PDB file of C-alpha atoms in Angstrom:
ATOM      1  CA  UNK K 315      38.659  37.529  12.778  1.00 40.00           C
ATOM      2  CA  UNK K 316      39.026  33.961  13.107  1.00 43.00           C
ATOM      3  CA  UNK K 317      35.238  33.617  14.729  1.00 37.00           C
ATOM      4  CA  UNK K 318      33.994  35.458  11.429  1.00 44.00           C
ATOM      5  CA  UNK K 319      35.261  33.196   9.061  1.00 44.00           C
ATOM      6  CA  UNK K 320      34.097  29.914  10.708  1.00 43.00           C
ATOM      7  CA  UNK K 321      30.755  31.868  10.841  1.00 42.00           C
ATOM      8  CA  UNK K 322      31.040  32.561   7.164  1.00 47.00           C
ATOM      9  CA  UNK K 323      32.139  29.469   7.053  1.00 48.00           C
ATOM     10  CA  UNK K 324      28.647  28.031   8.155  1.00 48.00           C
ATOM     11  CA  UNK K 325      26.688  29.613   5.785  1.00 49.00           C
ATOM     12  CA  UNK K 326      28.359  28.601   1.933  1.00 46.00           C
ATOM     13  CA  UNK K 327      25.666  28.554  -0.898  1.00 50.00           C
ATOM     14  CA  UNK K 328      23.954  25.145  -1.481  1.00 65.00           C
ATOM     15  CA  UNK K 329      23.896  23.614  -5.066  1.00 76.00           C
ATOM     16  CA  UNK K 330      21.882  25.320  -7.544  1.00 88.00           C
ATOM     17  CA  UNK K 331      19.225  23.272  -8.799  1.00 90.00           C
ATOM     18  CA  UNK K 332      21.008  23.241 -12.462  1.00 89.00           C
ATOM     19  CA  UNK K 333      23.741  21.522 -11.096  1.00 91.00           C
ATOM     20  CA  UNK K 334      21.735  19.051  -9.353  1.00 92.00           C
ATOM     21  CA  UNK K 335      19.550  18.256 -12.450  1.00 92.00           C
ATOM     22  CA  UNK K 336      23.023  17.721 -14.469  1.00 92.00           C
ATOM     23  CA  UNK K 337      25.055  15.550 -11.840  1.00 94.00           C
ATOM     24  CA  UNK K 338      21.325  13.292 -11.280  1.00 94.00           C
ATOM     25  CA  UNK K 339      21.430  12.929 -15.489  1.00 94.00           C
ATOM     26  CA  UNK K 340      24.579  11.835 -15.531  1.00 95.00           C
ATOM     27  CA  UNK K 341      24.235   9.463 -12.975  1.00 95.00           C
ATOM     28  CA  UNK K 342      21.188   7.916 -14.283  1.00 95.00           C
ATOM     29  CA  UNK K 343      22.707   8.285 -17.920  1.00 94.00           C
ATOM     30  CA  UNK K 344      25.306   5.863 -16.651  1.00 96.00           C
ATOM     31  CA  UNK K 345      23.081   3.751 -15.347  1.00 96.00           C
ATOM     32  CA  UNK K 346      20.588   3.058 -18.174  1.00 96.00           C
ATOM     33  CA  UNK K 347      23.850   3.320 -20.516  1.00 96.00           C
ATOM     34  CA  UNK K 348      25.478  -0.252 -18.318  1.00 96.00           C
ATOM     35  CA  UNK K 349      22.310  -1.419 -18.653  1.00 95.00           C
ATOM     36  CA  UNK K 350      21.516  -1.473 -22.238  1.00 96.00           C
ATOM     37  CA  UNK K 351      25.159  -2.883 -22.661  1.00 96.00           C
ATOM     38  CA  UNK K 352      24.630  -6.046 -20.604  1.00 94.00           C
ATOM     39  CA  UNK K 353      21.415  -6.603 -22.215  1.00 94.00           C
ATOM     40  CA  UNK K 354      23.442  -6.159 -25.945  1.00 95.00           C
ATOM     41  CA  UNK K 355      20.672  -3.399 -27.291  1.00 94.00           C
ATOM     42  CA  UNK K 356      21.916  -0.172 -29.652  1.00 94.00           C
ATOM     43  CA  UNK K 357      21.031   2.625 -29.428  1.00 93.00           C
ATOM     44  CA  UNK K 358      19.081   1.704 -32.854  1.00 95.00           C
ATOM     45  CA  UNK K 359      17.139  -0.824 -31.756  1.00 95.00           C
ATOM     46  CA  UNK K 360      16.515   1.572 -28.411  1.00 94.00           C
ATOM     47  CA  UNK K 361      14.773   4.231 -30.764  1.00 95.00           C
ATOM     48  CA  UNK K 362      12.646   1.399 -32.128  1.00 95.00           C
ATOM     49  CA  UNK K 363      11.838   0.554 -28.697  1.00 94.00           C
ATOM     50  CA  UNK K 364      10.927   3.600 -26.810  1.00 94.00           C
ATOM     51  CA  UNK K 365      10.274   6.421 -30.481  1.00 93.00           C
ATOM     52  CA  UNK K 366      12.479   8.659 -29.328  1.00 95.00           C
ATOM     53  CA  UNK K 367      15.031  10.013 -31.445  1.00 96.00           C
ATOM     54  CA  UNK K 368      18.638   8.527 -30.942  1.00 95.00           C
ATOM     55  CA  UNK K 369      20.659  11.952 -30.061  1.00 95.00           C
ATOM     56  CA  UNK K 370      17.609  12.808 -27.242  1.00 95.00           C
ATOM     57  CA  UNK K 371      18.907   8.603 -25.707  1.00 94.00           C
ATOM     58  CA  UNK K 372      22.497   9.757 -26.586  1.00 95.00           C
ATOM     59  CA  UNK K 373      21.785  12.873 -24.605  1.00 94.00           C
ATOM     60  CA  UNK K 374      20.702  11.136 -21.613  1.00 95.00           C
ATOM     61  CA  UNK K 375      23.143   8.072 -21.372  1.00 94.00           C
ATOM     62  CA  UNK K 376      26.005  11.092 -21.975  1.00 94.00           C
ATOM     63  CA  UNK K 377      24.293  13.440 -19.298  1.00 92.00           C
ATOM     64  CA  UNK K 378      24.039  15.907 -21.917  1.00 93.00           C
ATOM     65  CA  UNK K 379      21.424  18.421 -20.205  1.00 89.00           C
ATOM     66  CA  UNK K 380      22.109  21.075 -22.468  1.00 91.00           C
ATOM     67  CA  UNK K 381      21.079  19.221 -26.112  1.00 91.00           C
ATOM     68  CA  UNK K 382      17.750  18.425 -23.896  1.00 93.00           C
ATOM     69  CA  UNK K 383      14.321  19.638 -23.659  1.00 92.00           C
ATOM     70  CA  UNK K 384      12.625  21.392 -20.290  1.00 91.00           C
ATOM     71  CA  UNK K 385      13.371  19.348 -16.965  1.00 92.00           C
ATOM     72  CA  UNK K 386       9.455  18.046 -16.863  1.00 92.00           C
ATOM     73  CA  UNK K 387      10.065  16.346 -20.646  1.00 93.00           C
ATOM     74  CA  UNK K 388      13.414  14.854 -19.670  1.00 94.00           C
ATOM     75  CA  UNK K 389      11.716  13.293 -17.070  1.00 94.00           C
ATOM     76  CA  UNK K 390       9.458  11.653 -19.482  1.00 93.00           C
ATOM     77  CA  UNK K 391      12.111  10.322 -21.578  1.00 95.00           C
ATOM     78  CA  UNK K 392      14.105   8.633 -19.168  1.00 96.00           C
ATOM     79  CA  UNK K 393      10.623   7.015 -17.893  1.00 95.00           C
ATOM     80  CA  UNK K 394      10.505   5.718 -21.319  1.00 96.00           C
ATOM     81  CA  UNK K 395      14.077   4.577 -21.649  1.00 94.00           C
ATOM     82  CA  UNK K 396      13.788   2.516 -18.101  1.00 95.00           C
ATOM     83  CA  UNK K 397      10.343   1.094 -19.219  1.00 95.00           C
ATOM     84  CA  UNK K 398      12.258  -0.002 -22.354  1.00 94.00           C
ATOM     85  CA  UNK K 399      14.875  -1.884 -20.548  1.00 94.00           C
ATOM     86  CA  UNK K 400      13.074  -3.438 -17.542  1.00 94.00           C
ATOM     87  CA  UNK K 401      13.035  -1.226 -15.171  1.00 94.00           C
ATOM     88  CA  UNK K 402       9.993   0.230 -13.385  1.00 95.00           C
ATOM     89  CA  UNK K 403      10.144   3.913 -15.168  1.00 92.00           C
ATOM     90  CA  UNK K 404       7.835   5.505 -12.966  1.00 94.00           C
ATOM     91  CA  UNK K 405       9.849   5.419  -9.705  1.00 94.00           C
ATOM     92  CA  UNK K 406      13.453   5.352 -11.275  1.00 95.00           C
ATOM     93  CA  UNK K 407      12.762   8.854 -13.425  1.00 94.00           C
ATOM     94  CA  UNK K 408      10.839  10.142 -10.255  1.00 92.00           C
ATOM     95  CA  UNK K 409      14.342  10.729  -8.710  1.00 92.00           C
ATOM     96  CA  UNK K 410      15.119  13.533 -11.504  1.00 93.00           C
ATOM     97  CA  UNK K 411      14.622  16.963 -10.349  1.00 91.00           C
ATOM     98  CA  UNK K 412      12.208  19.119 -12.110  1.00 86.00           C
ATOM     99  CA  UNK K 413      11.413  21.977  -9.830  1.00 77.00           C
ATOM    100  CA  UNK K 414      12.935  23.270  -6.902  1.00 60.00           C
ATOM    101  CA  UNK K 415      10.312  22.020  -4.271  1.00 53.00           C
ATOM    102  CA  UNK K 416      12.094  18.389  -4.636  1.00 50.00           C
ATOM    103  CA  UNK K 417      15.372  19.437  -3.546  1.00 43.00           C
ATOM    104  CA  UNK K 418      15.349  22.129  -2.367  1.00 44.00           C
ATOM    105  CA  UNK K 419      12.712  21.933   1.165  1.00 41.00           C
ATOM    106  CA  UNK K 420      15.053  24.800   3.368  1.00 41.00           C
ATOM    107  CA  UNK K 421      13.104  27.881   4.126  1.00 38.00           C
ATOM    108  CA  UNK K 422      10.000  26.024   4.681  1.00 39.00           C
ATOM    109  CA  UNK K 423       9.228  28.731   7.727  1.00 39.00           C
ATOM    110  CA  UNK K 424       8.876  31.534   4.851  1.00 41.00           C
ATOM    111  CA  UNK K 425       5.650  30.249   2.887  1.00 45.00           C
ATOM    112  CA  UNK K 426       4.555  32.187   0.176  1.00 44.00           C
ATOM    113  CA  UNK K 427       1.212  31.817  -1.439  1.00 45.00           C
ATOM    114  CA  UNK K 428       2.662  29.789  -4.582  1.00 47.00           C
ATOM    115  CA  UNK K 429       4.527  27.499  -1.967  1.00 46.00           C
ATOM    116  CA  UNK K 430       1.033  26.294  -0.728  1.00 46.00           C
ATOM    117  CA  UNK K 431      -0.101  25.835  -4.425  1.00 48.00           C
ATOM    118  CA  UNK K 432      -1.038  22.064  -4.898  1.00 52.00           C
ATOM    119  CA  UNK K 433      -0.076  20.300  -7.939  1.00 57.00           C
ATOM    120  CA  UNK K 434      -3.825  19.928  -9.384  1.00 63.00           C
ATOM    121  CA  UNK K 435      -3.123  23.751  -8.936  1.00 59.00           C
ATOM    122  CA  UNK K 436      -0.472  24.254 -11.115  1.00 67.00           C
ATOM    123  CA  UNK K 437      -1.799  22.175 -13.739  1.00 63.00           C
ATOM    124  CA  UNK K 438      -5.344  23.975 -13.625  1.00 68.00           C
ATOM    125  CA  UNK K 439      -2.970  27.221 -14.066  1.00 73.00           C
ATOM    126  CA  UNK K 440      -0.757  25.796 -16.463  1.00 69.00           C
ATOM    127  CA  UNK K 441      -4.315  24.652 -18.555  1.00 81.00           C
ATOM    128  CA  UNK K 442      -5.050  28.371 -18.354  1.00 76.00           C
ATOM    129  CA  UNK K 443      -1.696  29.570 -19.350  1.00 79.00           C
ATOM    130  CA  UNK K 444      -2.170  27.740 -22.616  1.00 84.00           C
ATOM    131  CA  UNK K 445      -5.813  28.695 -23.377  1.00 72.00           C
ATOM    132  CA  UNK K 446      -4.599  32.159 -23.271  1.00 65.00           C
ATOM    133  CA  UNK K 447      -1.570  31.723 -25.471  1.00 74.00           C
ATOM    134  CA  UNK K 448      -4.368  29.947 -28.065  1.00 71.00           C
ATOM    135  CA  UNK K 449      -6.225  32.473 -28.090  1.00 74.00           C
ATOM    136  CA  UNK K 450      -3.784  35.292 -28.294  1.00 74.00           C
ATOM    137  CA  UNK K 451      -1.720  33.175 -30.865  1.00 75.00           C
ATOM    138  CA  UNK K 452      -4.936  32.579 -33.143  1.00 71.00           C
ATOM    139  CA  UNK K 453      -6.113  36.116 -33.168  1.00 78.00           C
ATOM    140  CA  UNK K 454      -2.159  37.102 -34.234  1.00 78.00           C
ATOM    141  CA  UNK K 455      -2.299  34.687 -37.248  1.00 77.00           C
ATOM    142  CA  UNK K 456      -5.874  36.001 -38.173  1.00 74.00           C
ATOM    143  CA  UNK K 457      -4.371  39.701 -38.188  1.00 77.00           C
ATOM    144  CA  UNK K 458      -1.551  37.875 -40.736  1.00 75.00           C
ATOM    145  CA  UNK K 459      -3.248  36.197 -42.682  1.00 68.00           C
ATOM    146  CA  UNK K 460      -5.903  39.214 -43.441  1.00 73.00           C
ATOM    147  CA  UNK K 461      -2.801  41.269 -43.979  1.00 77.00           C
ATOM    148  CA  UNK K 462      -1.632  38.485 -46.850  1.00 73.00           C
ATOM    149  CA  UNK K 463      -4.660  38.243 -48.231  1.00 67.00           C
ATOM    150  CA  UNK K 464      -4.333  42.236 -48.885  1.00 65.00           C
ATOM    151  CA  UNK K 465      -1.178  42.843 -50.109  1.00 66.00           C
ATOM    152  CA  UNK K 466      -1.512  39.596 -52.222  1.00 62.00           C
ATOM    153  CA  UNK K 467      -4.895  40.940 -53.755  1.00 59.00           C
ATOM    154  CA  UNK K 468      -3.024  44.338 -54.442  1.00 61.00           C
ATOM    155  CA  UNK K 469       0.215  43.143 -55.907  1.00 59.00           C
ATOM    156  CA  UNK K 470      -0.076  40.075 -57.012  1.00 60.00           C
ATOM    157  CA  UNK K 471       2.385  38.547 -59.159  1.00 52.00           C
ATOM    158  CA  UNK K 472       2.204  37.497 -62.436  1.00 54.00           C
ATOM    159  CA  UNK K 473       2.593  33.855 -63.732  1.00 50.00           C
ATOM    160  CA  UNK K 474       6.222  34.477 -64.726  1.00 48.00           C
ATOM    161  CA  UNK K 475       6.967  35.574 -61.501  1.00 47.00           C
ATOM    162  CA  UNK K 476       5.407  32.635 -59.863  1.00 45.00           C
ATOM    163  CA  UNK K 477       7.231  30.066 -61.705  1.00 46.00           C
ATOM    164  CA  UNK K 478      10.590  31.913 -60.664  1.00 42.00           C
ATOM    165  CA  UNK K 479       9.516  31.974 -57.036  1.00 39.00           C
ATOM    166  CA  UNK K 480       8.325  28.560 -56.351  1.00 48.00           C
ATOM    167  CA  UNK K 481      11.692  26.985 -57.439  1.00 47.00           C
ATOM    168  CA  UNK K 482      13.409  29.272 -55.145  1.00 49.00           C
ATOM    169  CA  UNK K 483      11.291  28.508 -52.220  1.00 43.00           C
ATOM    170  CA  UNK K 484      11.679  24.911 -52.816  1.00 47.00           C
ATOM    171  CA  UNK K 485      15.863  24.984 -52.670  1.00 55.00           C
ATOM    172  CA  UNK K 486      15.201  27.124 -49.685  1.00 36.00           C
ATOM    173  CA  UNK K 487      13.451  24.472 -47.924  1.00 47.00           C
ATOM    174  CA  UNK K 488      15.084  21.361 -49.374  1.00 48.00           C
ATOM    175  CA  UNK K 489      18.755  23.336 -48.094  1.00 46.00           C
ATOM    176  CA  UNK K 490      17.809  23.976 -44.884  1.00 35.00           C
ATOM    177  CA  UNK K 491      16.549  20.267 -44.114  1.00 43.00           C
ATOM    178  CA  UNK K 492      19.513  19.171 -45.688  1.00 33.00           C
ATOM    179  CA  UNK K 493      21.476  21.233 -43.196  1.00 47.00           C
ATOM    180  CA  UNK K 494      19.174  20.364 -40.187  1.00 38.00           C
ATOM    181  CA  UNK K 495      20.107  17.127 -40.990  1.00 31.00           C
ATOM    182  CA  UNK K 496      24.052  17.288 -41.007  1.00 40.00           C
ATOM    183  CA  UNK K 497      24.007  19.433 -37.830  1.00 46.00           C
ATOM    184  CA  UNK K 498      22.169  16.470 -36.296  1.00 33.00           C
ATOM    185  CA  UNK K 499      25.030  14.119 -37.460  1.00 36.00           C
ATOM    186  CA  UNK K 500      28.161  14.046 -34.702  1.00 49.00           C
ATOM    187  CA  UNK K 501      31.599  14.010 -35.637  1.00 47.00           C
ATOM    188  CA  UNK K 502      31.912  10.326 -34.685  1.00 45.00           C
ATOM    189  CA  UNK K 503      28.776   9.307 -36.999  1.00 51.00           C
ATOM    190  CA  UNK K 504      30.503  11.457 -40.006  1.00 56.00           C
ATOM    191  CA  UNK K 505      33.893   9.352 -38.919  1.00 55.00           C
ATOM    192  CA  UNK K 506      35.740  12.630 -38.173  1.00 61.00           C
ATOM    193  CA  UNK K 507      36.353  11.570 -34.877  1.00 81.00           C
ATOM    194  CA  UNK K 508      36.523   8.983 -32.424  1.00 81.00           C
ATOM    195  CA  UNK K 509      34.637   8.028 -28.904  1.00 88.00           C
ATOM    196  CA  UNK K 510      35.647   5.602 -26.127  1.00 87.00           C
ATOM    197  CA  UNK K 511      33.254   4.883 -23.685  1.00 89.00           C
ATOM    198  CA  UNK K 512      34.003   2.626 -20.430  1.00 85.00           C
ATOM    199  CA  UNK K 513      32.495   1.187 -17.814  1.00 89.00           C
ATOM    200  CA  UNK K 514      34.299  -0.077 -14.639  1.00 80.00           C
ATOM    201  CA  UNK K 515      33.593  -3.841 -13.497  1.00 86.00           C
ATOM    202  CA  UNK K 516      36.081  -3.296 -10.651  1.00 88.00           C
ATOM    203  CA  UNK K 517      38.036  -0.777  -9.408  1.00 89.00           C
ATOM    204  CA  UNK K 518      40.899  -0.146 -12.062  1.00 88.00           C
ATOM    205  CA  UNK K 519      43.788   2.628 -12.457  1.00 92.00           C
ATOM    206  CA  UNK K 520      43.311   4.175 -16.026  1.00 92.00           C
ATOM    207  CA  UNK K 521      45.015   6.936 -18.387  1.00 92.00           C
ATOM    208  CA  UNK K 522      43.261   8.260 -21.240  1.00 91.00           C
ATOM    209  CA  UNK K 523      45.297  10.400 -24.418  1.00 93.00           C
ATOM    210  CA  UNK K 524      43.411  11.984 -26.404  1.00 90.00           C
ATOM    211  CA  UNK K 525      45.457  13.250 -30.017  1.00 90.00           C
ATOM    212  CA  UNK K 526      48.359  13.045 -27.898  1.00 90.00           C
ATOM    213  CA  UNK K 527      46.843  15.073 -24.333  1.00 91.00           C
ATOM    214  CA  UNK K 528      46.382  13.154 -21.610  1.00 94.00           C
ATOM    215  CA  UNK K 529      42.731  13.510 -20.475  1.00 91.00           C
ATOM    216  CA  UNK K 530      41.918  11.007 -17.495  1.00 92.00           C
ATOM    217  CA  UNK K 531      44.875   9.218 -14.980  1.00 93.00           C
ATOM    218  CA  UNK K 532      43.891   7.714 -11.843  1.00 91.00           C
ATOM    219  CA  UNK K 533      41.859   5.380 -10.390  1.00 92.00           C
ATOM    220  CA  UNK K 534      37.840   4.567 -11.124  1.00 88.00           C
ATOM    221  CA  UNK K 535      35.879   3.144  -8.362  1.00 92.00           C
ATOM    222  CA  UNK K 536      33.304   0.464  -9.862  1.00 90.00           C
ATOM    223  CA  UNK K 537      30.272   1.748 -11.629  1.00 87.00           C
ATOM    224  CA  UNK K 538      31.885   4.196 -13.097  1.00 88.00           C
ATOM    225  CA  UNK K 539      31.120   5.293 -16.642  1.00 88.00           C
ATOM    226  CA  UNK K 540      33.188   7.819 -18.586  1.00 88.00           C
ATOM    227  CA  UNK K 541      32.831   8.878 -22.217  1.00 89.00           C
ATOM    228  CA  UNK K 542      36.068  10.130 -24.222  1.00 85.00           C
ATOM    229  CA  UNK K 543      36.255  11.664 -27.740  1.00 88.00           C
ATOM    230  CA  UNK K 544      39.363  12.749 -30.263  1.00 88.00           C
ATOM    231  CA  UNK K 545      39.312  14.039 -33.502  1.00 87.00           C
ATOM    232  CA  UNK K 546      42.524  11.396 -34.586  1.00 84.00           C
ATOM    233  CA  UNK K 547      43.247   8.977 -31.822  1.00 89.00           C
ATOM    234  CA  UNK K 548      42.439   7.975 -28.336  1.00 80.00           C
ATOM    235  CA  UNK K 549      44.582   5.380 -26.047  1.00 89.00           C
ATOM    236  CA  UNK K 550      43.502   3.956 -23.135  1.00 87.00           C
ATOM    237  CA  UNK K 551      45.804   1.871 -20.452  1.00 92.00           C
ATOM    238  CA  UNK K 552      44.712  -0.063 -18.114  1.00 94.00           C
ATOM    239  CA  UNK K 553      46.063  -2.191 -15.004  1.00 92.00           C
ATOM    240  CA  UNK K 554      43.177  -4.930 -14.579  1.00 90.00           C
ATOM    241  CA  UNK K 555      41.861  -5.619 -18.000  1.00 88.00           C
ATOM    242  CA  UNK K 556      39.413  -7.920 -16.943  1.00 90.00           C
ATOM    243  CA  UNK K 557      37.666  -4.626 -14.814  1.00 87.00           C
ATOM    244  CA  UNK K 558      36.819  -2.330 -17.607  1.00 89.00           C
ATOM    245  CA  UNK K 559      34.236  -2.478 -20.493  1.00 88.00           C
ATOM    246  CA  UNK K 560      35.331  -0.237 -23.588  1.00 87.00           C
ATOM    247  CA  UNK K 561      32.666   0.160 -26.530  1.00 88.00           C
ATOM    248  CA  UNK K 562      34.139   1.928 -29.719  1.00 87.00           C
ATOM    249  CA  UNK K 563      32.015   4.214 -31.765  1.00 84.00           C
ATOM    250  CA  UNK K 564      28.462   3.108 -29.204  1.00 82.00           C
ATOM    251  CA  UNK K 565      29.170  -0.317 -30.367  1.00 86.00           C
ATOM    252  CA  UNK K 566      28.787  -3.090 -27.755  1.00 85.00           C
ATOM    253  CA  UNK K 567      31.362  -3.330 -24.759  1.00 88.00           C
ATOM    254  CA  UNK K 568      33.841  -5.462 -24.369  1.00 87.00           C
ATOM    255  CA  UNK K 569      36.767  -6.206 -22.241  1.00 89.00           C
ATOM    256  CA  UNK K 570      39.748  -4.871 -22.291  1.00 87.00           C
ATOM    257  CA  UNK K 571      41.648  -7.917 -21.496  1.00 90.00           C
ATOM    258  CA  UNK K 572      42.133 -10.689 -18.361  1.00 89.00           C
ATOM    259  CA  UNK K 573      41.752  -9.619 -14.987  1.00 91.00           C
ATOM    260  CA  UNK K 574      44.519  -8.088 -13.041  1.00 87.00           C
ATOM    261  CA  UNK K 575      46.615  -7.628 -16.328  1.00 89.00           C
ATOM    262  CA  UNK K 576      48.013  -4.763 -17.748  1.00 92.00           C
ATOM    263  CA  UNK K 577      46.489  -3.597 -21.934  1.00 92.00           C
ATOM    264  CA  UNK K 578      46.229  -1.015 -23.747  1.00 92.00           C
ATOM    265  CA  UNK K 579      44.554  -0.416 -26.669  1.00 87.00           C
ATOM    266  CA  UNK K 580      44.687   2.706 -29.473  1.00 90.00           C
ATOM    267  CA  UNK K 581      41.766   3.569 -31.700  1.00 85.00           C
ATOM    268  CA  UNK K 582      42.342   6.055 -34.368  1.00 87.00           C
ATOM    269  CA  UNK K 583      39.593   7.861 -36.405  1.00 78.00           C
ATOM    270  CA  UNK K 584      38.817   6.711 -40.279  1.00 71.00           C
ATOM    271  CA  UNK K 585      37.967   9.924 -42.025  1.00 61.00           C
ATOM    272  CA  UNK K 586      35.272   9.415 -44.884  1.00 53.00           C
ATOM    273  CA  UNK K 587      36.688  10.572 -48.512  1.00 46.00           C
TER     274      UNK K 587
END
């Protein structure tokens, strides 16, 4: 029994590729996230830099994969982001996963037909792929529209009805961009909440309570970079000041203190009235 579970033992699952892509974004999140600290840039004047929209950067620097687009696009955007801040974008977003071929080269002794599939391939497919969906996609809203054009020709409304329609359609649209706008808003923007984010200089001991639950305590090697929220108050303790860099709110980072001393600091939320 005990040579079948070492044998079992030998053959545990491997990480699936969706955990890979998620623990390389947040790596690389943290990464572009120090840098655009020591270089004093917000995220505002980021959006001006690279056009993308600030909760796509947010995304990133947070290792949010699931408020992101496909893998191929996110690879794109952090291109972007490093071009924006110095970095050569081509080689550091080449590290991010977007198929399983990059990290995934086990099995090589089963190859299938699509494993031998160049890229030029796959593009020349993928070119095909969309023709198709054109096509299909065109003769769908041809079918639609000659099926408006008929039922508008046979009940058409009159110009009563038209003036009572038109307003309605109008506070249809102008609510739901109203509402596509909130949703885009986080609690911290709408000062519901609050958000710590630090990055460790040195290797410090920190505890984090969060509306009065203790979140983080123990010890962050250097590099590190964590990202706490609360809906009242966060605290944050620290034994070597001087070692960690706390923005409030994605404002620019400071230190906590001297080196090698103990601080710590409480933020509370301001509600808007």
């Amino acid at each position: 029994m005990k040579w079948l579970k070492k044998k079992n033992n030998n053959n545990q699952p491997s990480i699936s590729l969706e955990q890979q892509r998620a623990e390389k974004l947040a790596e690389m999140g943290a990464q572009l996230w120090a840098l655009r600290q020591e270089q004093g840039l917000s995220l505002e004047q980021m959006v001006a830099l690279t056009r993308i929209p600030r909760r796509l950067l947010q995304a990133i620097e947070e290792g949010n994969l699931n408020d992101l687009p496909e893998p191929v696009y996110i690879q794109g955007l952090i291109r972007q982001f490093a071009d924006a801040l110095g970095l050569n974008g081509v080689e550091f977003s080449g590290t991010f996963p977007i198929s399983s071929a990059q990290v995934n080269p086990q099995g090589m002794g089963n190859n299938s037909p699509f494993d031998q599939l160049r890229p030029i391939h796959l593009y020349f497919l993928y070119i095909l792929l969309i023709v198709c969906s054109v096509n299909g996609l065109s003769q769908l809203l041809n079918n639609a529209v000659l099926q408006a054009s008929t039922s508008n020709n046979q009940n058409q409304p009159s110009p009563k009805q038209k003036s009572i329609v038109k307003p309605e359609i109008a506070q249809v649209k102008e609510s739901v961009e109203v509402q596509s706008v909130n949703d885009t808003l986080s609690a911290v923007q709408q000062g519901k909440a609050v958000q710590i984010g630090v990055t460790l200089k040195a290797s410090s001991w920190i505890r984090v309570v969060a509306d009065g639950k203790t979140e983080f305590e123990g010890t962050l090697p250097e590099g590190s970079h964590r990202i706490w929220k609360a809906q009242q108050q966060l605290t944050v303790k620290t034994d070597n000041a001087g070692g960690v860099l706390m923005s409030v709110n994605q404002e620019k980072a400071k230190e906590m203190g001297e080196p090698g001393k103990e601080e710590e600091v409480r933020i509370a939320a301001k509600p808007k009235f």
